Amino acid sequence: MTTTSPTRHRARAERPLSAEAAALATGPAAHPLHPDHTPTGQLAFGAFFQGVNSSTIWRLPASGDQVAWDSFEALVRTAERGKFAAFFLGEGLRLREHRGVPFELDVAGRPDAQTLLAALAGVTERIGLVATQNTTYNDPVDLARRLQTLDLLSGGRAGWNIVTTDNAWTGENFRRGGYLDHADRYLHAEAFVQVAGQYWRGERIAHDGAHYTVRAQGELPRSAQGSPVLFQAGASPDGQDFAARTADVIFSPHGTLEAAAHFRRSIVERTVAAGRDPAGVKILPGAEIILAATEAEAEEKVRWVRDQQVGPEQAIALLEQYWGRDLSAFDPDGPLPDVPPEVAESGVTRGAGFQFAKAEELTRTWREEATQKGQSILEFARAKAGARRGTFTGSYDTVADRLEEFARLGAIDGLNITPWLIPSGLDDIVDELIPRLQERGVYPSDYAGSTLRENLGLPAV
Amino acid sequence: MSTTTAHPSAADAAPQSVAAPSAAERPLPVLAVDLVTEPALLGGLAELARDLEQAGVGALTLSDGGLHPIHVAAHLAPLTSSIGLLPRTDAVYVEPFHLATQLMSLDHLSHGRAGWLLRAETDPEVAATVGRTVLDLAATAREAADVLETARLLWDSWAPDAVVRDVASGTYVDAARLQYVDVEAETFSVRGPAITPRSPQGLLPVLLADTDRAAAGERTAERADGRVLDLDLSSGLTIAQAAVRIREALAAVPAPGSSAEGGAVLEDPADSGAAPDAAAVRLVRLVGLDLEADPLGTVAGLTADLRSEGLIAPAPTPGQDLRTRLGLSPAPFRLDPARRSDRARLSREESA
Ligand SMILES: Cc1cc2nc3c(=O)[nH]c(=O)nc-3n(C[C@H](O)[C@H](O)[C@H](O)COP(=O)(O)O)c2cc1C
C-alpha cells in the first residue's frame, strides 16, 4: 500500500501518541502493531444503511422513510460528497421476531440490497456499492451473476459483504430450509465464493461439492475493477480464517482502540499463515459517531440519542429476548427482573447480534451488574445499547484526534459508519469531522480512482 | 399449489373483488420495447431508455441477455421518469422469496412503475446452474404457477398501513397488519412475511407473452394480469402490418370474465385466484430492436402512428402507476385472519 497518492494530504508534524496508544504499540512507528504490518496512515469510510435495527431512530420528525428511494438517494449523495469509499446495505432474510411475533418496536422492512444498489449506481459516480448477501440461502451462480451485473452497471464499484447466517428459522423462507450445520457455514461459504470467482473469470464451472452441484458458464465481461470487492462480516475464529484466506475487507465489530489493535494482530497472523500479503486485507469496524461542537454538548447528545433509540418498551423487550418470557409486568424504571429465564439459550429470531447467549449465566451477570451500578431496567438497556456498538463520541476535534491515532497505529483502515438518523445522519460527519481528518492527513481529499478497489487502496485483480 | 397447499387460502392470491371492465371500456394496450440485457448495451443504456421514453414508448421489457434483467430495470428507474419497467424473468429455477423481494423492491424505487413479464424456463443448462434437473412441461407449468401465487402472497403480506410509527406506544410496525404466507408447494415452501414493506402498487402487474404461454401453462395464464402481443421488428415490420396484428389481437379477446372459468384444476372456482381479465392484451411489445442500426427512428415513427390510429394507449404521464396505465384496478390488501403475523401472541392471550 502506498501513501504517496497525490489525492492525499501529507501528514503534518506528528503529535505524540496517547498513553493508551503508546501502550498498545509494541513495535517502531513503521510497524507499531505487528512486524508484518505497515500502517497506511489513511482511513476510508463506509456508510452502513443497516435498515433493520435499534440504532436508527424512527420517532423523530427528522426520521426519514426507511424504504423510500429519496432516503437512500439523499444519504448516498451526502456520503459521496464526503468522499466515502462505500455505501453499504445490510440484509436479513426473515423479518425479525420477538416471542414468535414480528418485532414491532424497531425499524423493520427494507428493499432488496442489490436491486437498490443497481438503481443507486445510476445516480452516483465514485462511491462503492456494497451489498450484504448470504451464502447459505443463495445459489452461487445466480448471486455471482447479480453481483457482476452490479459491478458492470456501476463501472467497477460493486462489493459483496459475505455473511453466513445459517439458522433453520431463516431457512423457512427458502427451498432448502435449514439444511446447513452451523459448524459448516464457512466451508460452504468458501465453496460458494470459489464458484462465484470462476463465474466472474468467465470459466466453465463443473462443481460437485458437499453442498452444491453446479454446471454453468461465466458469460459476462470483467468490470473495470476485475471483480466485486469481497467484504466479510463474521467475528468467530472460523470467520477470521475465512476472511484471511478470501476477503479484501473485513467488516469487524471491534471499535475500541484496544480491541481493534488485537484484531489487527490476529488478522495479520492469519493472513500471513494463509500466504497472503496483510496489506491486501483491510479492516473497517462498524461504528456509530455522535458529534457536537464541545465535549459537554456531545455528552448531552449521546444521552439524548440513547433515549431516542431505546424506549421503555424496547428495554423490556431486550430483557425478554434473553429471559425468554413475558416481562411486561416489570417496571422499566425498577430493578432488573428477579425471576429466572425460561430458555437455555437466546434464539436467533432477533438477528445475528442476539443469538446463542447462555441465558442462565447471562441474566445472573446482568442482574449483578445492574445492582452494582444502581441501574434501572431502562438505564441498563440504554447502557447496553451503547456498549454494543463501536461508538465515537465527543467534540469534532477530539474525535478527529482519536481517529488519527487509530490510523497511525494501523489498528483499522477505516470505519463503516451506521448513521443514527436517516437521511441526515451523515451531515455533521461530512461537514465537520472529515475536513478535520483531512487537515490531519488521514483522510483523502478526493477519490483516488473510479473503482471501489482503487478507492480502498486494494490491488487490482 | 392449489392442490397441495397446507392452507386453504394460500392459493387465493389475485385481487378479484374488483369488477372487470367491460369490453367497451377496456383500455388500449401499452406499447413496450424489448431490450435484451447484453453487456454491449451498457455504454448507451441510460440514453437509449430516455430516448425511448421521449419517443412516447409506454414501457420497457428487459429480456435476459446476460446482465440480470431485474438489476438493469432497477438501474433505469431513477434515470427515467414515466416509462414502465418489466423484467422478463424465470419463475422456476429461482428462489421464490428472493424473486418476489427483488421485484417489489423494483416497484418501490421506480415509484410504482414495475411489472413482471413472467417466463418459465425449459433450458436444462439454466436448471443446471442451480443444481437442478430440468422439469417436464407439466411440472414446469405447476411450479411457475406456484411461484406466481407465492410472489403475490408475499407482495400482499404487509398492509399498506403496517408501518404505524406510533411514538406514544413505541410501535414502529403493527404485527397485526402483517401476514405470513404459509406456502407449502410441491417443490418449495415459504413462511413469510416479506422482508420489504408493501410496494406502491401492492401487487405488481404480471403479464405473459404469447411466446411464453406454452411453458408457463394454463394456470399461470389464467392468473396473469394480461397478455402480451409481440411484434418483431427484425423482419421489417410496417405500420400497416403492425396495425393489422394489433386489431386482430384485440378483436380475438373473449368478453371479459369468460377467461376465469377455465379453473378446472381448482377445487373451488370462487377461490380460483384467476385474474378478472387475464386474456386481455395489455402490452404490445416490439422485439428484435437493432441496436447496431438506428432503433429509435423506427420505434418513434411506429409509436406515433399506432397512437394516432387509436391502437395503443397514450404516452405515460409521471406519477401514474403501471397498473393504472395497463387498465388494472388498484390491488386491495386482503387480510387472511388465519395467517395474521401476531397469531402466536393471540393464542398466548387466549390460553392465559
Ligand atoms: C459488523 C457485522 C455486521 C453484520 N451484518 C450482517 C447483516 O447485515 N446481515 C446478516 O445476515 N448478518 C450480518 N452479520 C453476521 C454474519 O451473519 C456472520 O456471518 C455471523 O456473525 C456468523 O459468523 P461468525 O460466527 O463468524 O460471527 C454481521 C456481522 C458483523 C460482525
Coordinates of C-alpha atoms and ligand atoms in Angstrom, one line a residue, chain A residues 48 90-91 132 163-165 185-186 233-236 239 251-253 352, ligand 1:
Chain A
F48 CA -23.8 1.4 6.5
G90 CA -27.4 -4.9 5.3
E91 CA -29.5 -7.9 4.8
T132 CA -24.6 -7.8 2.2
V163 CA -22.4 -13.3 5.6
T164 CA -23.2 -16.9 6.5
T165 CA -26.4 -16.9 8.6
R185 CA -21.1 -22.4 7.4
Y186 CA -17.7 -21.3 6.3
A233 CA -18.6 -9.8 8.4
G234 CA -18.3 -12.6 10.9
A235 CA -16.1 -12.5 14.0
S236 CA -15.6 -16.1 15.1
G239 CA -14.8 -16.3 10.3
F251 CA -16.3 -5.5 8.4
S252 CA -15.4 -6.1 12.1
P253 CA -17.3 -5.4 15.3
A352 CA -27.3 -12.2 14.5
Ligands
LIG1 C1 -20.2 -5.9 11.8 C2 -21.1 -7.1 11.4 C3 -22.2 -6.8 10.5 C4 -23.1 -7.9 10.1 N1 -24.1 -7.6 9.3 C5 -24.9 -8.6 8.9 C6 -26.1 -8.4 8.1 O1 -26.3 -7.3 7.6 N2 -26.8 -9.5 7.7 C7 -26.5 -10.7 8.2 O2 -27.3 -11.6 7.9 N3 -25.5 -11.0 9.0 C8 -24.7 -10.0 9.4 N4 -23.6 -10.2 10.2 C9 -23.4 -11.6 10.8 C10 -23.0 -12.6 9.8 O3 -24.2 -13.3 9.5 C11 -22.0 -13.6 10.2 O4 -22.0 -14.5 9.2 C12 -22.4 -14.3 11.5 O5 -21.9 -13.4 12.5 C13 -21.8 -15.7 11.7 O6 -20.4 -15.6 11.6 P1 -19.5 -15.7 12.8 O7 -19.9 -16.9 13.6 O8 -18.1 -15.9 12.2 O9 -19.6 -14.5 13.6 C14 -22.8 -9.2 10.6 C15 -21.7 -9.4 11.4 C16 -20.8 -8.4 11.8 C17 -19.7 -8.7 12.7

